[in-house]
Short mmCIF file of C-alpha atoms in Angstrom, two decimals:
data_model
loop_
_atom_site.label_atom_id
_atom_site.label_comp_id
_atom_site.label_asym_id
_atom_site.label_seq_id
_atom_site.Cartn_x
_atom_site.Cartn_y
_atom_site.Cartn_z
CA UNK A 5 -8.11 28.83 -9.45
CA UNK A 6 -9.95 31.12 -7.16
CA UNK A 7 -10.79 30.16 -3.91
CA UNK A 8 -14.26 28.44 -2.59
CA UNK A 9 -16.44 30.90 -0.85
CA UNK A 10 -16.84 30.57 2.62
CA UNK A 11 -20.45 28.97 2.60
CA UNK A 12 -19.18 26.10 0.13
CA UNK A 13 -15.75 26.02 2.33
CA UNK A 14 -18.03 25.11 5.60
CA UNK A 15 -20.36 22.95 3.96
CA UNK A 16 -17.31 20.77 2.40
CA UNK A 17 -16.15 20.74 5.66
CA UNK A 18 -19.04 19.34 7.40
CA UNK A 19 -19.19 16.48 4.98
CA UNK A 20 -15.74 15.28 5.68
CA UNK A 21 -16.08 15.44 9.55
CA UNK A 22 -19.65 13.71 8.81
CA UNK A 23 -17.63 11.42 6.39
CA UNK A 24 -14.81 11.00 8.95
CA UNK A 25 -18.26 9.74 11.55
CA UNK A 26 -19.95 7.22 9.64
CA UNK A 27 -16.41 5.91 9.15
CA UNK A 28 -15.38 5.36 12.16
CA UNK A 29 -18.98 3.81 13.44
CA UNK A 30 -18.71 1.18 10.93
CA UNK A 31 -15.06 0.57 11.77
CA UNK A 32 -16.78 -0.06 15.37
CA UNK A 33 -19.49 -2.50 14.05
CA UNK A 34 -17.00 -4.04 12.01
CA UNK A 35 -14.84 -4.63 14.86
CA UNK A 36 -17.41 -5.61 17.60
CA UNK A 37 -19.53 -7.99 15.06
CA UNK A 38 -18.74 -11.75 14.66
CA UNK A 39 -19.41 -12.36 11.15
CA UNK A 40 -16.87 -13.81 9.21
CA UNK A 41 -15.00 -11.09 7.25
CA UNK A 42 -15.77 -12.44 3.79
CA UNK A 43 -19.56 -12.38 4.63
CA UNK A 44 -19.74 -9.23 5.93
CA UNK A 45 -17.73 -8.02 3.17
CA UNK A 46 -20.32 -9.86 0.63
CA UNK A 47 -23.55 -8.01 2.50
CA UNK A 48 -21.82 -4.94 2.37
CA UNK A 49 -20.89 -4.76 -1.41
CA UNK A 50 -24.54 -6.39 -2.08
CA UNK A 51 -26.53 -4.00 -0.40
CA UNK A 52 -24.66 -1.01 -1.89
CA UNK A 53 -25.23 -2.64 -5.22
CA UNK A 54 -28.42 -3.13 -5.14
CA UNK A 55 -28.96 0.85 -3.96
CA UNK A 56 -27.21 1.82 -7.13
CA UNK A 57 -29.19 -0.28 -9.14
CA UNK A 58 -32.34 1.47 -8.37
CA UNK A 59 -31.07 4.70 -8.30
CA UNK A 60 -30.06 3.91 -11.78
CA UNK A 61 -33.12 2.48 -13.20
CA UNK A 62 -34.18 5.68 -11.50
CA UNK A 63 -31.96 8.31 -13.09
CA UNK A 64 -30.45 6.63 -16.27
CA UNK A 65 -32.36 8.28 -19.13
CA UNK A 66 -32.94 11.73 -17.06
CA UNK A 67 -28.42 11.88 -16.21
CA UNK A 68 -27.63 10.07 -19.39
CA UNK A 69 -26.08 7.29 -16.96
CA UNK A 70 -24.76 4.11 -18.28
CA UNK A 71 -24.10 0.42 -16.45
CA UNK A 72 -20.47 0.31 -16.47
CA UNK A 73 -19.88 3.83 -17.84
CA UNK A 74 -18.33 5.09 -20.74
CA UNK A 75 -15.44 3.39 -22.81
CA UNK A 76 -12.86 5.97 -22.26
CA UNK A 77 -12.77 5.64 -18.48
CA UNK A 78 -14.24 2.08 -18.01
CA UNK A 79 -10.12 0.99 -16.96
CA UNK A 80 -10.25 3.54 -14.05
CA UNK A 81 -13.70 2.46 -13.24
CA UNK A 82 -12.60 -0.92 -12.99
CA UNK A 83 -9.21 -0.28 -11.14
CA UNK A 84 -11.13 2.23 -9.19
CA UNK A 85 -13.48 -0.98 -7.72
CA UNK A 86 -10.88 -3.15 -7.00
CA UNK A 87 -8.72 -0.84 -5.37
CA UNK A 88 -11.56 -0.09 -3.11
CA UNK A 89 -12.54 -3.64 -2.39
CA UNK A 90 -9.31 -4.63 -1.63
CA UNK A 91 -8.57 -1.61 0.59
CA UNK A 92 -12.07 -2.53 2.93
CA UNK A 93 -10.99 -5.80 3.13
CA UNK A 94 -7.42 -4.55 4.40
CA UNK A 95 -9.15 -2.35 6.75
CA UNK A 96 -11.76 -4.68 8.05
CA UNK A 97 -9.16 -6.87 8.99
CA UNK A 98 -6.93 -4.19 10.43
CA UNK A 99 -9.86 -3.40 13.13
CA UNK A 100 -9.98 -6.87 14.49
CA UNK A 101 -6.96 -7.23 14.77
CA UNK A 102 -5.75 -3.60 16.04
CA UNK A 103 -7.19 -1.42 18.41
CA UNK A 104 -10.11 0.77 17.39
CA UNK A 105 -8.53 3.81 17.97
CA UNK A 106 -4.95 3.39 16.92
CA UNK A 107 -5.94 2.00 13.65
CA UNK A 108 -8.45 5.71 13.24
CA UNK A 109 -5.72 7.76 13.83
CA UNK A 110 -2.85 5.90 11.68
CA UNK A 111 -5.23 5.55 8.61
CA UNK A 112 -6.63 9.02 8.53
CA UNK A 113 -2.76 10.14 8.43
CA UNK A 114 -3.14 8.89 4.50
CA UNK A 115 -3.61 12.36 2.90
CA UNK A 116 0.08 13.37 3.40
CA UNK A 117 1.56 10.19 1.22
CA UNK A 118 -2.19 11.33 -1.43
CA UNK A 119 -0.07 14.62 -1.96
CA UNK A 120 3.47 12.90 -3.53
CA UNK A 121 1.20 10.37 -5.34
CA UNK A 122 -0.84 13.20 -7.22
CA UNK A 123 2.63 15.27 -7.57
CA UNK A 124 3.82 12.14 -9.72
CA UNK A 125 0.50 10.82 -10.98
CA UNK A 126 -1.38 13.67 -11.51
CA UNK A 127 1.32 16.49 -12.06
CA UNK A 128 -0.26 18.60 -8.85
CA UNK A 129 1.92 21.03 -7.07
CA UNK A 130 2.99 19.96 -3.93
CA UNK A 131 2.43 21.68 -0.87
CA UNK A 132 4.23 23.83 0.81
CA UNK A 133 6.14 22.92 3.54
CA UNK A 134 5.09 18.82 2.87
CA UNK A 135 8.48 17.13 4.17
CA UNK A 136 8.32 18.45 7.92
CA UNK A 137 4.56 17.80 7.48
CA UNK A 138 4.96 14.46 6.81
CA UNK A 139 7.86 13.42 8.71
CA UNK A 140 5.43 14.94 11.67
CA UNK A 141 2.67 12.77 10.98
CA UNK A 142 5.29 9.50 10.19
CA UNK A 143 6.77 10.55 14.50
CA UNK A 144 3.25 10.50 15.10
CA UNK A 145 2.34 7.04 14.01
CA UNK A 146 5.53 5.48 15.73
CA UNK A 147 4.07 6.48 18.58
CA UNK A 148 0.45 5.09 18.06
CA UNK A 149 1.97 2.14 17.23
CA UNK A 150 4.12 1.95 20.51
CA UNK A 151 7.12 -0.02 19.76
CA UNK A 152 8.37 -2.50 21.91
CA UNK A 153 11.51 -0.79 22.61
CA UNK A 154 9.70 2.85 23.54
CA UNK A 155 7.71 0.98 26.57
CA UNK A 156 8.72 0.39 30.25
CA UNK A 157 9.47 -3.06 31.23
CA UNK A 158 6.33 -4.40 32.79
CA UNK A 159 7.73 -5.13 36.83
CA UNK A 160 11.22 -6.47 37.12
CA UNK A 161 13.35 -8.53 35.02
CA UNK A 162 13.95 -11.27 38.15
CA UNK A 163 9.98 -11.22 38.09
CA UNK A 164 9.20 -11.95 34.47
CA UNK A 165 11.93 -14.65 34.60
CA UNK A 166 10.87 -16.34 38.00
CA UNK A 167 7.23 -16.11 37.28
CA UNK A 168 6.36 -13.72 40.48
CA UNK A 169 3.81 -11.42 40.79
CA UNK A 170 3.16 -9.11 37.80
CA UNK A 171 1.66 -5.64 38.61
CA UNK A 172 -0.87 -5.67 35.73
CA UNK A 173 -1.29 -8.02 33.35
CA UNK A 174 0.36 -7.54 29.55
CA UNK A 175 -2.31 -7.20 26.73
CA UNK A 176 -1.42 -8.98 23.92
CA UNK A 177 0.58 -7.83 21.05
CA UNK A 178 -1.54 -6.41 18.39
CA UNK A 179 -1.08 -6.98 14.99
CA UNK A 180 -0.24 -3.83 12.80
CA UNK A 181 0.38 -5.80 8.94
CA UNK A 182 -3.03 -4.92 7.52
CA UNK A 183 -2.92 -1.80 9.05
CA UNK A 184 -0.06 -1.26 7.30
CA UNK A 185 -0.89 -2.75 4.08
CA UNK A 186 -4.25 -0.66 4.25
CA UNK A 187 -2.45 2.61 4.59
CA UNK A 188 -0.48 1.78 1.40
CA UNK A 189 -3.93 1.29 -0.14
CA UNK A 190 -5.65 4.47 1.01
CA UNK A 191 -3.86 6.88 -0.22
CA UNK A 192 -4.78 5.87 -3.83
CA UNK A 193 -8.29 5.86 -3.61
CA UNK A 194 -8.89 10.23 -3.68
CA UNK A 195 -6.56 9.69 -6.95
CA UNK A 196 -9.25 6.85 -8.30
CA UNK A 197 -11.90 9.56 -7.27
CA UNK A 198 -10.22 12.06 -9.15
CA UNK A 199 -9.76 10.43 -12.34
CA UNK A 200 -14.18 9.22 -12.33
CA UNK A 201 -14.73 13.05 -10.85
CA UNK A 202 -17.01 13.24 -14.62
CA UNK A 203 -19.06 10.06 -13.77
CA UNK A 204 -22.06 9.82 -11.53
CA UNK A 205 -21.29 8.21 -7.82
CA UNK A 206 -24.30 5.98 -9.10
CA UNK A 207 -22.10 4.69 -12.27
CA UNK A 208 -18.94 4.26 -9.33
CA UNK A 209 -20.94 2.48 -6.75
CA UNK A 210 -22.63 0.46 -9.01
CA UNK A 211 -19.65 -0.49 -10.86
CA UNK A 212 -17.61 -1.19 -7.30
CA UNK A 213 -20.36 -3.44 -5.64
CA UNK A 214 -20.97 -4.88 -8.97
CA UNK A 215 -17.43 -5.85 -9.52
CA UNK A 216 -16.97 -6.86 -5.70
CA UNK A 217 -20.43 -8.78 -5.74
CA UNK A 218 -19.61 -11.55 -8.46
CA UNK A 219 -16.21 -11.09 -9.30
CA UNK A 220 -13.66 -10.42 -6.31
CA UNK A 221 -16.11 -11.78 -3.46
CA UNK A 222 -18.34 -14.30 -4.82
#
């Protein structure tokens, strides 16, 4: 397949670091905000529904667009919307629970377990040089995550026994499981992308907040 020019190669670019923004802001709100998770979840999945309903009354005869498009890919449609809700509900949770940053840098470390997953799902050719890759970016989220056994002791052992005088105080131990559970999630998603590529992102998102809106998160 011949390579992108360079115009299209920038301008993909730009939407992924733009992506990669708006991500991380709502991660932000998410985390800062005191609604309940299942609420915010709800508003989320409502208000993105109702978008893709009027952009499909809008475009439906001129695109040939269909509610919960076509028979033959309907499954991955479906899969496709509950993978997703599932995954912001993971992630949601993961931000409150996790610091902002450390949960950024583990979850956008998803693309090197997306490359095995679309070597066995999707018969793509893996990259090259993928294992040092990988085990690179698995060193590097040890060390986000910070380990108990990879810190100094905070002041002396006779102090933390006895109760003296601490130098700083400990934060408290955040909670990595939906992080982790998230990550397993994420990776799947670009392969749920993938397999609607022929669909409309109207048909997706209205199928997703659909789906999430009166099925998963009533």
């Amino acid at each position: 397949m011949d390579a992108d020019p360079p115009k299209q190669q920038l301008q993909g670019t730009c939407l992924v670091v733009c992506g990669a923004l708006v991500h991380s802001m709502v991660a932000l709100i998410v985390q800062a905000n005191s609604l309940p998770l299942l609420y915010a979840t709800q508003c989320r999945y409502a208000l993105g529904w109702v978008i893709s309903v009027c952009f499909l009354l809008a475009y439906k005869k001129q695109r040939g667009l269909t509610w919960f498009g076509p028979p033959e890919i309907r499954s991955w449609l479906l899969l496709n919307g509950m993978l997703h809700f599932m995954f912001i509900v993971l992630w949601w949770l993961a931000v409150r629970h996790a610091p902002l940053g450390d949960c950024i840098a583990v979850i956008f470390c998803s693309p090197v377990l997306t490359a095995p997953l679309s070597w066995f799902i999707l018969r793509e050719r893996m990259p090259p040089l993928m294992l040092p890759r990988t085990a690179l970016v698995f060193l590097g989220i040890w060390l986000i995550v910070n380990p108990p056994f990879l810190r100094w002791p905070a002041g002396s052992a006779e102090d933390r026994h006895s109760g003296g005088p601490q130098l700083f105080t400990i934060p408290p131990e955040p909670d990595y499981k939906f992080l982790a559970f998230a990550l397993m999630l994420c990776p799947l998603l670009p392969i749920m992308t993938y397999q609607t590529r022929k669909r409309s992102w109207i048909e997706v998102e209205h199928v997703n907040g659909c789906l999430a809106t009166l099925a998963l998160n009533p």
